[in-house]
CSV table of C-alpha atoms and ligand atoms in Angstrom, one decimal:
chain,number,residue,atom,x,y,z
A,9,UNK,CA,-8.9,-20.1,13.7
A,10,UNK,CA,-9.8,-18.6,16.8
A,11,UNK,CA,-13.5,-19.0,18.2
A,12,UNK,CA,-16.1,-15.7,18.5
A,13,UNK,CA,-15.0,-16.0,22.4
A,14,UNK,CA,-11.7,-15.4,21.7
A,15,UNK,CA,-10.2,-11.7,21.3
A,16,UNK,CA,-7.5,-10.9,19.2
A,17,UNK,CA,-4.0,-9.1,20.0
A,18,UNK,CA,-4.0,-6.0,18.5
A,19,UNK,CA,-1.0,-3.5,17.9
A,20,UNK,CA,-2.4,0.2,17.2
A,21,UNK,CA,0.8,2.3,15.7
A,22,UNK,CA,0.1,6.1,16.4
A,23,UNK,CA,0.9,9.9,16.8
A,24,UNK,CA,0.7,10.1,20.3
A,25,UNK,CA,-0.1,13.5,20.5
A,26,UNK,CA,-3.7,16.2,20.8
A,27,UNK,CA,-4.0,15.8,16.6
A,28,UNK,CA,-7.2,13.7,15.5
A,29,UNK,CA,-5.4,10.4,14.1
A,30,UNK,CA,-4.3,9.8,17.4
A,31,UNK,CA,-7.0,10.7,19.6
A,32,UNK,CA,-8.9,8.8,16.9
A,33,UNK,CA,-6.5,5.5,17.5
A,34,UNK,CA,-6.7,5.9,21.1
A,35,UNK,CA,-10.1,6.0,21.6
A,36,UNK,CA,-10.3,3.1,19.0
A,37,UNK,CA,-8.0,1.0,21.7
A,38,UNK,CA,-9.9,1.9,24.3
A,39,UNK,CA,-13.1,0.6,23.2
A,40,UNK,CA,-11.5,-2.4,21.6
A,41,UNK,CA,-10.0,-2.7,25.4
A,42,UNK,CA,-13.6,-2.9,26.6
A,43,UNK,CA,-14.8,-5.3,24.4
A,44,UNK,CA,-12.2,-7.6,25.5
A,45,UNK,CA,-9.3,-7.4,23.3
A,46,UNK,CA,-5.8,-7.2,23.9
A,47,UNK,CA,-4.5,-4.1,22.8
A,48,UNK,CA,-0.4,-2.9,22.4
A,49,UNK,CA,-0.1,1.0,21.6
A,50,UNK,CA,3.4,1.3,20.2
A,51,UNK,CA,4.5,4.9,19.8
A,52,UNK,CA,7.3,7.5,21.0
A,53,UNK,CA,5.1,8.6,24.3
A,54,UNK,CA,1.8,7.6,26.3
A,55,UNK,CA,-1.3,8.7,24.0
A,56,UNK,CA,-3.0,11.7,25.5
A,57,UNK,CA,-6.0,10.5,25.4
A,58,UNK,CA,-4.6,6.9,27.6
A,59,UNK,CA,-3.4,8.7,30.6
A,60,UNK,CA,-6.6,9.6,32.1
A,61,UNK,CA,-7.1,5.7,33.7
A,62,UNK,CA,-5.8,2.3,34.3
A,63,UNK,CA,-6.7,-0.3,31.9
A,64,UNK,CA,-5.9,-3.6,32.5
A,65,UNK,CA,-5.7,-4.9,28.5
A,66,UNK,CA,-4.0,-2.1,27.5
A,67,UNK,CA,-0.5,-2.2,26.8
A,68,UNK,CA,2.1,0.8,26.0
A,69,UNK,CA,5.8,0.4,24.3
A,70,UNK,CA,7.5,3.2,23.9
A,71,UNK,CA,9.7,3.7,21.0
A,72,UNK,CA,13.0,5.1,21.9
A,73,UNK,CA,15.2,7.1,19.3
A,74,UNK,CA,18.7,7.1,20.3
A,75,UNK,CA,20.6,10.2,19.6
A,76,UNK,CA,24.0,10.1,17.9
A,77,UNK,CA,26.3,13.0,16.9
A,78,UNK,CA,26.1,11.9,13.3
A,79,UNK,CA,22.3,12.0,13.1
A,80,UNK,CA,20.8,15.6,12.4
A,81,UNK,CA,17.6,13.7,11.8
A,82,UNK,CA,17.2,10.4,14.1
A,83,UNK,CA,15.8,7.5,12.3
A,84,UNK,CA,12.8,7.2,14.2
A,85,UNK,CA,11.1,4.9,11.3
A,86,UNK,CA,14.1,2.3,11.7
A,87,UNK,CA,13.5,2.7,16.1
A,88,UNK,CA,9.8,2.1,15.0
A,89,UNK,CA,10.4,-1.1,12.8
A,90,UNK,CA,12.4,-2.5,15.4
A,91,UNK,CA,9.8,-2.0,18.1
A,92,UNK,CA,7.0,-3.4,15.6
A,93,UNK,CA,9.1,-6.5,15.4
A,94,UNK,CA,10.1,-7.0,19.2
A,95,UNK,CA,6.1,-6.6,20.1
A,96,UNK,CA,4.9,-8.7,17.4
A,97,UNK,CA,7.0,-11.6,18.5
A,98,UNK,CA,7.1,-11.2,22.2
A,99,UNK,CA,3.6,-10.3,22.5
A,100,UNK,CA,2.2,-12.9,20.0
A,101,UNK,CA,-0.2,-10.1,17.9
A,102,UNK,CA,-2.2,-11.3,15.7
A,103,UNK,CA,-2.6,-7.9,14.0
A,104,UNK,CA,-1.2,-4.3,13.3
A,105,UNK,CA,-3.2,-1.3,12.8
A,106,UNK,CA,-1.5,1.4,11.9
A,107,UNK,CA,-3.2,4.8,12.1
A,108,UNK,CA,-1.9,7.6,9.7
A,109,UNK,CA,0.5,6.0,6.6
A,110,UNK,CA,3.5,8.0,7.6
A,111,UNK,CA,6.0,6.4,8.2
A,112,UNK,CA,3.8,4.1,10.1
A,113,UNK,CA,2.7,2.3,6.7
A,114,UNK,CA,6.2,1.8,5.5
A,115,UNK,CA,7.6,0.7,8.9
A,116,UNK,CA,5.4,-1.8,9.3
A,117,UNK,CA,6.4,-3.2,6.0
A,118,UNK,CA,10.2,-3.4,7.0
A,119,UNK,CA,9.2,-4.8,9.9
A,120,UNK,CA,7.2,-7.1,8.1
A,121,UNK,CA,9.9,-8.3,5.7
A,122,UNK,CA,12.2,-9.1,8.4
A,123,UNK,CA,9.4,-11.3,10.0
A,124,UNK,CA,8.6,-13.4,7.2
A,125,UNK,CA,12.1,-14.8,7.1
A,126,UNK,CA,11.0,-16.3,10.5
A,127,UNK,CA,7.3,-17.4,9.7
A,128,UNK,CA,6.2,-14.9,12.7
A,129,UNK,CA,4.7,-11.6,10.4
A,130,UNK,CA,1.2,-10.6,11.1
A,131,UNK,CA,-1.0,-8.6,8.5
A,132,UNK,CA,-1.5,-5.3,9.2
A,133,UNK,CA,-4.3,-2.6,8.2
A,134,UNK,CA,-3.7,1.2,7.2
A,135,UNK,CA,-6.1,3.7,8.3
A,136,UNK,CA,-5.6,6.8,6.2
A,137,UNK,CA,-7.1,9.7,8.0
A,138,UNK,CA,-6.3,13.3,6.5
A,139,UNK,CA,-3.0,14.9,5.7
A,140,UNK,CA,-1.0,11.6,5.3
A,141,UNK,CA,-3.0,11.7,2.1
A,142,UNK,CA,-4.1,15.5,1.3
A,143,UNK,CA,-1.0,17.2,2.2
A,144,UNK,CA,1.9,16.0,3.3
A,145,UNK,CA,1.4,12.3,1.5
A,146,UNK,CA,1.3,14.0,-1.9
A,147,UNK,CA,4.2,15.5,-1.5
A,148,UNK,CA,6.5,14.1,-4.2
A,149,UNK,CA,9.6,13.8,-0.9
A,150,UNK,CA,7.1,11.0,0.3
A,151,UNK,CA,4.8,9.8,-2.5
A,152,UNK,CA,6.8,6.8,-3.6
A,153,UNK,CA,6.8,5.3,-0.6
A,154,UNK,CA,3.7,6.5,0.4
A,155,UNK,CA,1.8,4.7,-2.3
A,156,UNK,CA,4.0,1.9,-2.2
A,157,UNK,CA,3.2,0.6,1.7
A,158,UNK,CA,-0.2,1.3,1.1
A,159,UNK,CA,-0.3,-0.9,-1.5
A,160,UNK,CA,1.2,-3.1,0.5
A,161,UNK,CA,-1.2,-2.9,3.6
A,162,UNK,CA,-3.6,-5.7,3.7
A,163,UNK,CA,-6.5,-4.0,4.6
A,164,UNK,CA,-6.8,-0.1,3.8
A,165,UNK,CA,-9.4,2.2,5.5
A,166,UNK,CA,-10.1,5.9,5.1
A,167,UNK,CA,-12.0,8.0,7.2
A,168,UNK,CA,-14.6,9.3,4.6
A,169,UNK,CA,-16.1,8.8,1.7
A,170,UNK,CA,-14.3,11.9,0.4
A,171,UNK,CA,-11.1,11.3,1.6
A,172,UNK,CA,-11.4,7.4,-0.2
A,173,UNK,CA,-12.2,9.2,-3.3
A,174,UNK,CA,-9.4,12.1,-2.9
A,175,UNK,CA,-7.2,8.7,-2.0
A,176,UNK,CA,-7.8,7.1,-5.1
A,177,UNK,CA,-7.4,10.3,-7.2
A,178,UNK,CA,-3.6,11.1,-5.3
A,179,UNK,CA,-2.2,8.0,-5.5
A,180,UNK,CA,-1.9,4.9,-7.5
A,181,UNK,CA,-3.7,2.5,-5.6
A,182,UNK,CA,-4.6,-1.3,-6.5
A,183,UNK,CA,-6.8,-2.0,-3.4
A,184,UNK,CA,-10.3,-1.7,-2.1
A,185,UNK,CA,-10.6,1.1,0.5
A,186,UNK,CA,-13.2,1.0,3.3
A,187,UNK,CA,-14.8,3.7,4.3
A,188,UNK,CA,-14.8,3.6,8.2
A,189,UNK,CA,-15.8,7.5,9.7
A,190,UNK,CA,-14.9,8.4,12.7
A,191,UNK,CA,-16.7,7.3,15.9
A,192,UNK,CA,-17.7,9.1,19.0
A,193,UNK,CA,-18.4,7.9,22.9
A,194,UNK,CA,-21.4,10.0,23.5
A,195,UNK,CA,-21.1,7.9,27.5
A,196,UNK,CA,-17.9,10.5,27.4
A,197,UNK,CA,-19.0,13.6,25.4
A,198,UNK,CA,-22.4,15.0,25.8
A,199,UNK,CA,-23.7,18.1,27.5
A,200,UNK,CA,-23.2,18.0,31.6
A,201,UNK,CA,-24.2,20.8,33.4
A,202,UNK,CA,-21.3,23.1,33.8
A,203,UNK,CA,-23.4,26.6,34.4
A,204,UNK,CA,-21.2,27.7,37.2
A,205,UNK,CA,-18.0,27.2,34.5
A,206,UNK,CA,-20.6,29.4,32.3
A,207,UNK,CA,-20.9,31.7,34.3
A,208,UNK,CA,-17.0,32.3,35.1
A,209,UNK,CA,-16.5,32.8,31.3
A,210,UNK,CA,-19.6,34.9,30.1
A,211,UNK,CA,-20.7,36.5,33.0
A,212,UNK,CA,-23.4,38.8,31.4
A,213,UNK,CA,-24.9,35.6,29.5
A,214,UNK,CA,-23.4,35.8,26.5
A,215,UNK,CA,-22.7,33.1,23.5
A,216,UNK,CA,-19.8,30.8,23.6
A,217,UNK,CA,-18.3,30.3,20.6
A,218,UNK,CA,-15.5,27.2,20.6
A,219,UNK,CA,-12.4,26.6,17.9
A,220,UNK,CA,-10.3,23.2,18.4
A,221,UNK,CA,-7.6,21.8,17.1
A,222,UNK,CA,-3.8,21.9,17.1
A,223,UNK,CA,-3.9,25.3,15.5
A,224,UNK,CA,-1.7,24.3,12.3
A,225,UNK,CA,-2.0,26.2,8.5
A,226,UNK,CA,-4.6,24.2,7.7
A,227,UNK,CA,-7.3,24.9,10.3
A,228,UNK,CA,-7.0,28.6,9.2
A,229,UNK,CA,-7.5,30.4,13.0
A,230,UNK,CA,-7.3,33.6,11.5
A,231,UNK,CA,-10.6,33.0,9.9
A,232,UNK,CA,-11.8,31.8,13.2
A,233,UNK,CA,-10.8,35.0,14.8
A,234,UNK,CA,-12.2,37.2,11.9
A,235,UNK,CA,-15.7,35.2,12.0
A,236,UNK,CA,-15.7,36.1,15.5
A,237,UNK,CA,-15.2,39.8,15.3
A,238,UNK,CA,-18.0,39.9,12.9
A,239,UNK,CA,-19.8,37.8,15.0
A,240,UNK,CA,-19.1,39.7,18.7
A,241,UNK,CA,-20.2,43.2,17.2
A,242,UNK,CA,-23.6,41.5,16.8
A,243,UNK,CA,-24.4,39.3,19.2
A,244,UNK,CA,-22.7,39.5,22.6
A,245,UNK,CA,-20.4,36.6,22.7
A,246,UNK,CA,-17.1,34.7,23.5
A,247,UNK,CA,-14.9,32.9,22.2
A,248,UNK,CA,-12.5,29.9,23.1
A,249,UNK,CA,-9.9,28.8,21.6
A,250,UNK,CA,-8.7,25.2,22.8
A,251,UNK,CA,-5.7,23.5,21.3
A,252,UNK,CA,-2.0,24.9,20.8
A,253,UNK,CA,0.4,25.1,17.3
A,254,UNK,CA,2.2,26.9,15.0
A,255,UNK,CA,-0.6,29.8,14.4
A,256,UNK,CA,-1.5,30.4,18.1
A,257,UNK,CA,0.8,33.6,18.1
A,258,UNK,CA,-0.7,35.0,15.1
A,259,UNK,CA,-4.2,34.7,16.1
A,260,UNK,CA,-3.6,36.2,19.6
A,261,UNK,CA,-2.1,39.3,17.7
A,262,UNK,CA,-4.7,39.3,15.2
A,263,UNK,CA,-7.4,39.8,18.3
A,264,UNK,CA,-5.2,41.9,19.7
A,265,UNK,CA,-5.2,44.0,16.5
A,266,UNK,CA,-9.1,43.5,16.0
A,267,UNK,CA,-9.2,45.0,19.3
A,268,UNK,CA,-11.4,42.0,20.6
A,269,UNK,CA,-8.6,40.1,22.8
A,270,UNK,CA,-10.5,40.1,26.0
A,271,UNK,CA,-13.2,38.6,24.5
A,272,UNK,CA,-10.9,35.6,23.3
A,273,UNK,CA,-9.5,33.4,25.6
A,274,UNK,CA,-6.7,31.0,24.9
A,275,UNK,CA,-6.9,28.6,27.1
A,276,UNK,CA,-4.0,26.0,25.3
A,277,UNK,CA,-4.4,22.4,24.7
A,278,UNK,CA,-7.1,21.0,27.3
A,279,UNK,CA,-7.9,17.4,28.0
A,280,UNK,CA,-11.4,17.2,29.5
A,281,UNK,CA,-12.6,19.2,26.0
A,282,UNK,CA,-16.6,17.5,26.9
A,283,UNK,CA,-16.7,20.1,29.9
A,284,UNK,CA,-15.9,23.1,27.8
A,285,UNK,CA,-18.1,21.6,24.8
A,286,UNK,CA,-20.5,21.9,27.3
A,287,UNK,CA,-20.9,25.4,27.8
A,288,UNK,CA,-20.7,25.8,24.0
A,289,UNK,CA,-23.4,27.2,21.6
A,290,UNK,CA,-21.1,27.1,18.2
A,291,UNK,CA,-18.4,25.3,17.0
A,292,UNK,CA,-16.3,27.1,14.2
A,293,UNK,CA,-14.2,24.6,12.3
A,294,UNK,CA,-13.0,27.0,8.8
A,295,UNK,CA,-10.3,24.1,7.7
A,296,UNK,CA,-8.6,24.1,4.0
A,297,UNK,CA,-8.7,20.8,4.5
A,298,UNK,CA,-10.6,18.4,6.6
A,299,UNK,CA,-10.9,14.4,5.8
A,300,UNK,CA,-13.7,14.2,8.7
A,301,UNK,CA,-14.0,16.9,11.0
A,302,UNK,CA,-13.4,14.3,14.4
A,303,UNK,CA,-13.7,17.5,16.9
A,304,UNK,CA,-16.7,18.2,15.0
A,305,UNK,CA,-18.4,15.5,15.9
A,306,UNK,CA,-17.1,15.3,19.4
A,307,UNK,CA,-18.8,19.1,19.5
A,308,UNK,CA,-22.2,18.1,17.9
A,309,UNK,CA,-22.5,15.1,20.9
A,310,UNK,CA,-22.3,18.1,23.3
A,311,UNK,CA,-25.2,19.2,21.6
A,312,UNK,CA,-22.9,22.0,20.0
A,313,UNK,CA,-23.9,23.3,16.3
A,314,UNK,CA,-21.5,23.8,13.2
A,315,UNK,CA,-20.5,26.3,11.4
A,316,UNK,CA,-18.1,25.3,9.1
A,317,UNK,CA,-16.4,25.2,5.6
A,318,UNK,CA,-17.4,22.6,2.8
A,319,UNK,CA,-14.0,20.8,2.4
A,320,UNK,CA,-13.2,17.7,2.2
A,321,UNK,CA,-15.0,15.2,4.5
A,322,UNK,CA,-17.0,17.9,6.7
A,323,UNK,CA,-20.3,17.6,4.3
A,324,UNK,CA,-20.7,14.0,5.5
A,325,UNK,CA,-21.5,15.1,8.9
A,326,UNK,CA,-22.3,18.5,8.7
A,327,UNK,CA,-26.4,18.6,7.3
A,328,UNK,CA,-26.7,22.0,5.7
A,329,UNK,CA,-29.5,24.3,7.5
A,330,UNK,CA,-29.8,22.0,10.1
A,331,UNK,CA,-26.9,20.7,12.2
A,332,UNK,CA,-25.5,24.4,11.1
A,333,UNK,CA,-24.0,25.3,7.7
A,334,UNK,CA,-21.2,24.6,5.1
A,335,UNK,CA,-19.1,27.7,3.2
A,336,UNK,CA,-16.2,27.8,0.7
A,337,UNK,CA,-13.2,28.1,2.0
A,338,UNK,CA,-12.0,31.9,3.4
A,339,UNK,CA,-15.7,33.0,3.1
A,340,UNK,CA,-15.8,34.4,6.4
A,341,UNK,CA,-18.8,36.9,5.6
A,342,UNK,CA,-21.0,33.9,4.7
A,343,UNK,CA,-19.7,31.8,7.9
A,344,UNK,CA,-20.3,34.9,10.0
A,345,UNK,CA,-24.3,35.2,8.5
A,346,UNK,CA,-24.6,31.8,9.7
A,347,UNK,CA,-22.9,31.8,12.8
A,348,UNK,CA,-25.2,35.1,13.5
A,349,UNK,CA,-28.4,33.3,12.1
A,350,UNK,CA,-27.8,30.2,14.6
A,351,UNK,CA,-27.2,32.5,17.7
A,352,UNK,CA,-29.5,34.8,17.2
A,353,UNK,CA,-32.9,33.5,18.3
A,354,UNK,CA,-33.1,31.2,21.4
A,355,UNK,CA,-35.3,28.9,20.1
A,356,UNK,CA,-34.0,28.2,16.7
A,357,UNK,CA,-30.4,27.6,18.3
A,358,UNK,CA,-32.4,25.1,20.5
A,359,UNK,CA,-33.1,23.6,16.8
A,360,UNK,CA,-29.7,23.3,16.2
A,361,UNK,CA,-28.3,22.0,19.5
A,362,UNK,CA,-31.0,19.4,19.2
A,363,UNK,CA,-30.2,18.1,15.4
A,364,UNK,CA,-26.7,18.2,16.0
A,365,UNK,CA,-26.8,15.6,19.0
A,366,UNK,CA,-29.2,13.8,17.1
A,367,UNK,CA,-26.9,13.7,14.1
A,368,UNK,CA,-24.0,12.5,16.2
A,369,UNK,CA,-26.0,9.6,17.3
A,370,UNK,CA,-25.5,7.8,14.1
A,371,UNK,CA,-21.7,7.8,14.5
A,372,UNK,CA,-21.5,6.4,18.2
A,373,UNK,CA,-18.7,4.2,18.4
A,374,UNK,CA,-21.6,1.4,19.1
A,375,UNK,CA,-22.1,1.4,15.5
A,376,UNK,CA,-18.5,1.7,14.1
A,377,UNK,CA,-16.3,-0.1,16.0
A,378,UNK,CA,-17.9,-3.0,15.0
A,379,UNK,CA,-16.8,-2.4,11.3
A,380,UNK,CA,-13.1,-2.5,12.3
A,381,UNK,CA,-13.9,-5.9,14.2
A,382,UNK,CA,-15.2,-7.3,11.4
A,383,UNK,CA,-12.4,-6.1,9.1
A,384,UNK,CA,-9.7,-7.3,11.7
A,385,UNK,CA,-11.8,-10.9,11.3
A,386,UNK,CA,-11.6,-10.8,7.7
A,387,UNK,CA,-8.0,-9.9,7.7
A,388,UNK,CA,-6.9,-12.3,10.0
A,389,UNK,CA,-8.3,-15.3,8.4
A,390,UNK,CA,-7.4,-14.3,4.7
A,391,UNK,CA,-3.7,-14.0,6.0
A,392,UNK,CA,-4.4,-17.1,7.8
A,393,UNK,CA,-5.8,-19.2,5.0
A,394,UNK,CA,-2.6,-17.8,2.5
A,395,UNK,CA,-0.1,-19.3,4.8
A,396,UNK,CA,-1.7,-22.5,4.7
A,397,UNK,CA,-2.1,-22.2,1.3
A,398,UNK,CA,1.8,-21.4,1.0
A,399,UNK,CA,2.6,-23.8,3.0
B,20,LIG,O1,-5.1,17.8,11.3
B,20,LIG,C1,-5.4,17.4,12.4
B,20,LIG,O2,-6.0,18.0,13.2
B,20,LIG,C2,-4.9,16.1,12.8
B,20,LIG,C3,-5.1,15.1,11.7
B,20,LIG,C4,-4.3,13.9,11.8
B,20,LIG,O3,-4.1,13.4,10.7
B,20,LIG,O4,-3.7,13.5,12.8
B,20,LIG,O5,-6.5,14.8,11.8
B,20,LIG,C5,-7.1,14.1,10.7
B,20,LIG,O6,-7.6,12.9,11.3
B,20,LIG,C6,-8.8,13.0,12.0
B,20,LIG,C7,-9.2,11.7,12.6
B,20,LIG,O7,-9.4,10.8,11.6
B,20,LIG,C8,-9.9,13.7,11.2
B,20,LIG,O8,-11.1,13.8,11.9
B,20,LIG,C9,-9.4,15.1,10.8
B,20,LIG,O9,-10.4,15.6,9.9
B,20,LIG,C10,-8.1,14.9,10.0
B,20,LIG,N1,-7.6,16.3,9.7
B,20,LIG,C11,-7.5,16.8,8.5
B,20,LIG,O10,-7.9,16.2,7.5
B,20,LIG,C12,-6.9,18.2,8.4
């Protein structure tokens, strides 16, 4: 077994793109990175999060898909497996972690399978993070094989305490899940001072109101833009709206319609979201659905307050009448009382900017990436100790 000194090889499977599994992943490899690890991204394109600078323990292999006349859908789990097994070997991991179960999960399974013929598999852990498990997961296209490659994970983590429970009421699962949240770098997101930025956007001093994500059914941005109205005809305020998706057209009409477009601004996805954060005073996040809330908490570091809804995993960061406040679902009067409430008096939105940095402290990634090391440990040597005991 390999000494404390020694770091592992670690292959983090991922979504590449601006969505919260793989920013979540990224940062994950970037910390693991500093602490001395050997990390291998293997995905379809550079994380977004990776580009920014050079690190030298970070690796990136990108998964081609080769087109062919016959596909109309390429096989991009088969491209995936075949990657997984070509880094495993020539790299000599010791681990995969794969971040979001589909088709990640059942990919590294296959690739798995053809391994063990040649002694050279590794374990590999599943982090479930949202809709892999509320939404699309369930879906009955995907929920065979879903549950199966779960099952077959060796190690299974979710990203709240809800979304363990919601895991184990979804699926047939035969394993103990751990509950690891979501992390935040608060050396990366906190408040700077950006008043000049401030200034550009809400000249006459008003609020700044701030909606992120990657603007998809589920975040519900029509609500955002509805809180907002309510909102902006009682306190003068802004709004922007960072990120970019399927909805983005139908909000922008929607404000259009409302009559409130110039005081919206799209800006589209962003990557340095800690300056914007920075000129923030609420964060709206009304989601159907949300297993953590990861831009949540990347908002309350910036000292930015929350008014959100009550689903899923969002209660677990979100303290009620102090960090801001927690609605059903589609409620926008009751989000827009609170968003009102919060920005209304100087001194109690001082209140709130101070307990929701102070709330983010408790997931810095100081505290929780040290649960994934200890898991990886764990793994390692269980899957260690079997083949010895298989011979
Ligand atoms: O829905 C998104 O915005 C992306 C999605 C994903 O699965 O890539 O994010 C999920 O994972 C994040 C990181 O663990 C969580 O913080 C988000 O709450 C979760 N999104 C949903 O549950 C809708």
């Amino acid at each position: 077994m390999k000494t404390e000194a020694v770091k592992f090889k670690i292959g983090i499977v991922c979504y590449p793109t601006f969505g919260g599994s793989g920013v979540l992943a990224t940062e994950l490899g970037l910390a693991l990175s500093d602490k001395g690890y050997e990390v291998h991204f293997i995905t379809y394109e550079q994380p977004v999060r990776l580009t920014q600078t050079f690190h030298p323990n970070i690796y990136f292999h990108e998964v081609k898909v080769p087109t062919y006349p016959l596909f109309d859908f390429p096989p991009y789990e088969t491209a995936l497996a075949s990657a997984m097994v070509n880094v495993i070997v020539n790299q000599k991991l010791d681990l995969l972690h794969l971040h979001y179960a589909i088709p990640h999960a059942s990919a590294a399974y296959f690739a798995r399978q053809i391994l063990k013929k040649t002694g050279a598999d590794v374990p590999f852990i599943t982090t479930l993070h949202g809709t892999d498990i509320t939404l699309v997961g369930k879906d009955a296209t995907y929920a065979p094989v879903v549950t199966f490659s779960i099952n077959e994970s060796d190690a299974i983590t979710a990203v709240s305490q809800n979304l363990k429970e919601e895991t184990y009421r979804s699926f047939k699962i035969e394993k103990d899940i751990h509950v690891i949240h979501n992390f935040v770098d608060i050396k990366r997101f906190h408040q700077t001072d950006k008043d000049h930025f401030k200034q550009m956007l809400a000249p006459g001093g008003e609020r700044i109101l701030v909606h992120v994500s990657n603007f998809r059914k589920v975040k519900r941005v029509n609500d955002v833009i509805h809180i907002f109205d309510k909102v902006s005809k009682e306190i003068p305020s802004k709004l922007l709206m960072i990120g970019d998706g399927p909805d983005r057209q139908q909000a922008e009409e929607l404000a259009r319609t409302l009559g409130i477009y110039n005081d919206v601004r799209f800006l589209g996805k962003q990557e340095q979201i800690s300056e914007i954060l920075s000129i923030a005073d609420l964060f709206l996040l009304p989601s159907e659905t949300e297993s953590f809330g990861l831009s949540a908490l990347e908002a309350m570091a910036c000292s930015v307050p929350l008014v959100a809804t009550n689903a899923g995993g969002l209660p677990e960061i979100n303290i009620e009448g102090k960090t801001g406040f927690l609605s059903n679902v589609g409620d926008i009067e009751s989000m827009a009382a609170h968003a009102i409430y919060i920005l209304s008096d100087d001194d109690r939105l001082q209140d709130f900017k101070k307990a929701a940095i102070a709330q983010a402290r408790k997931f810095e990634k100081q505290h929780i990436i040290p649960q994934y090391e200890k898991l990886y440990c764990e793994v390692i040597a269980a899957y260690k100790a079997e083949k010895l005991f298989v011979g």
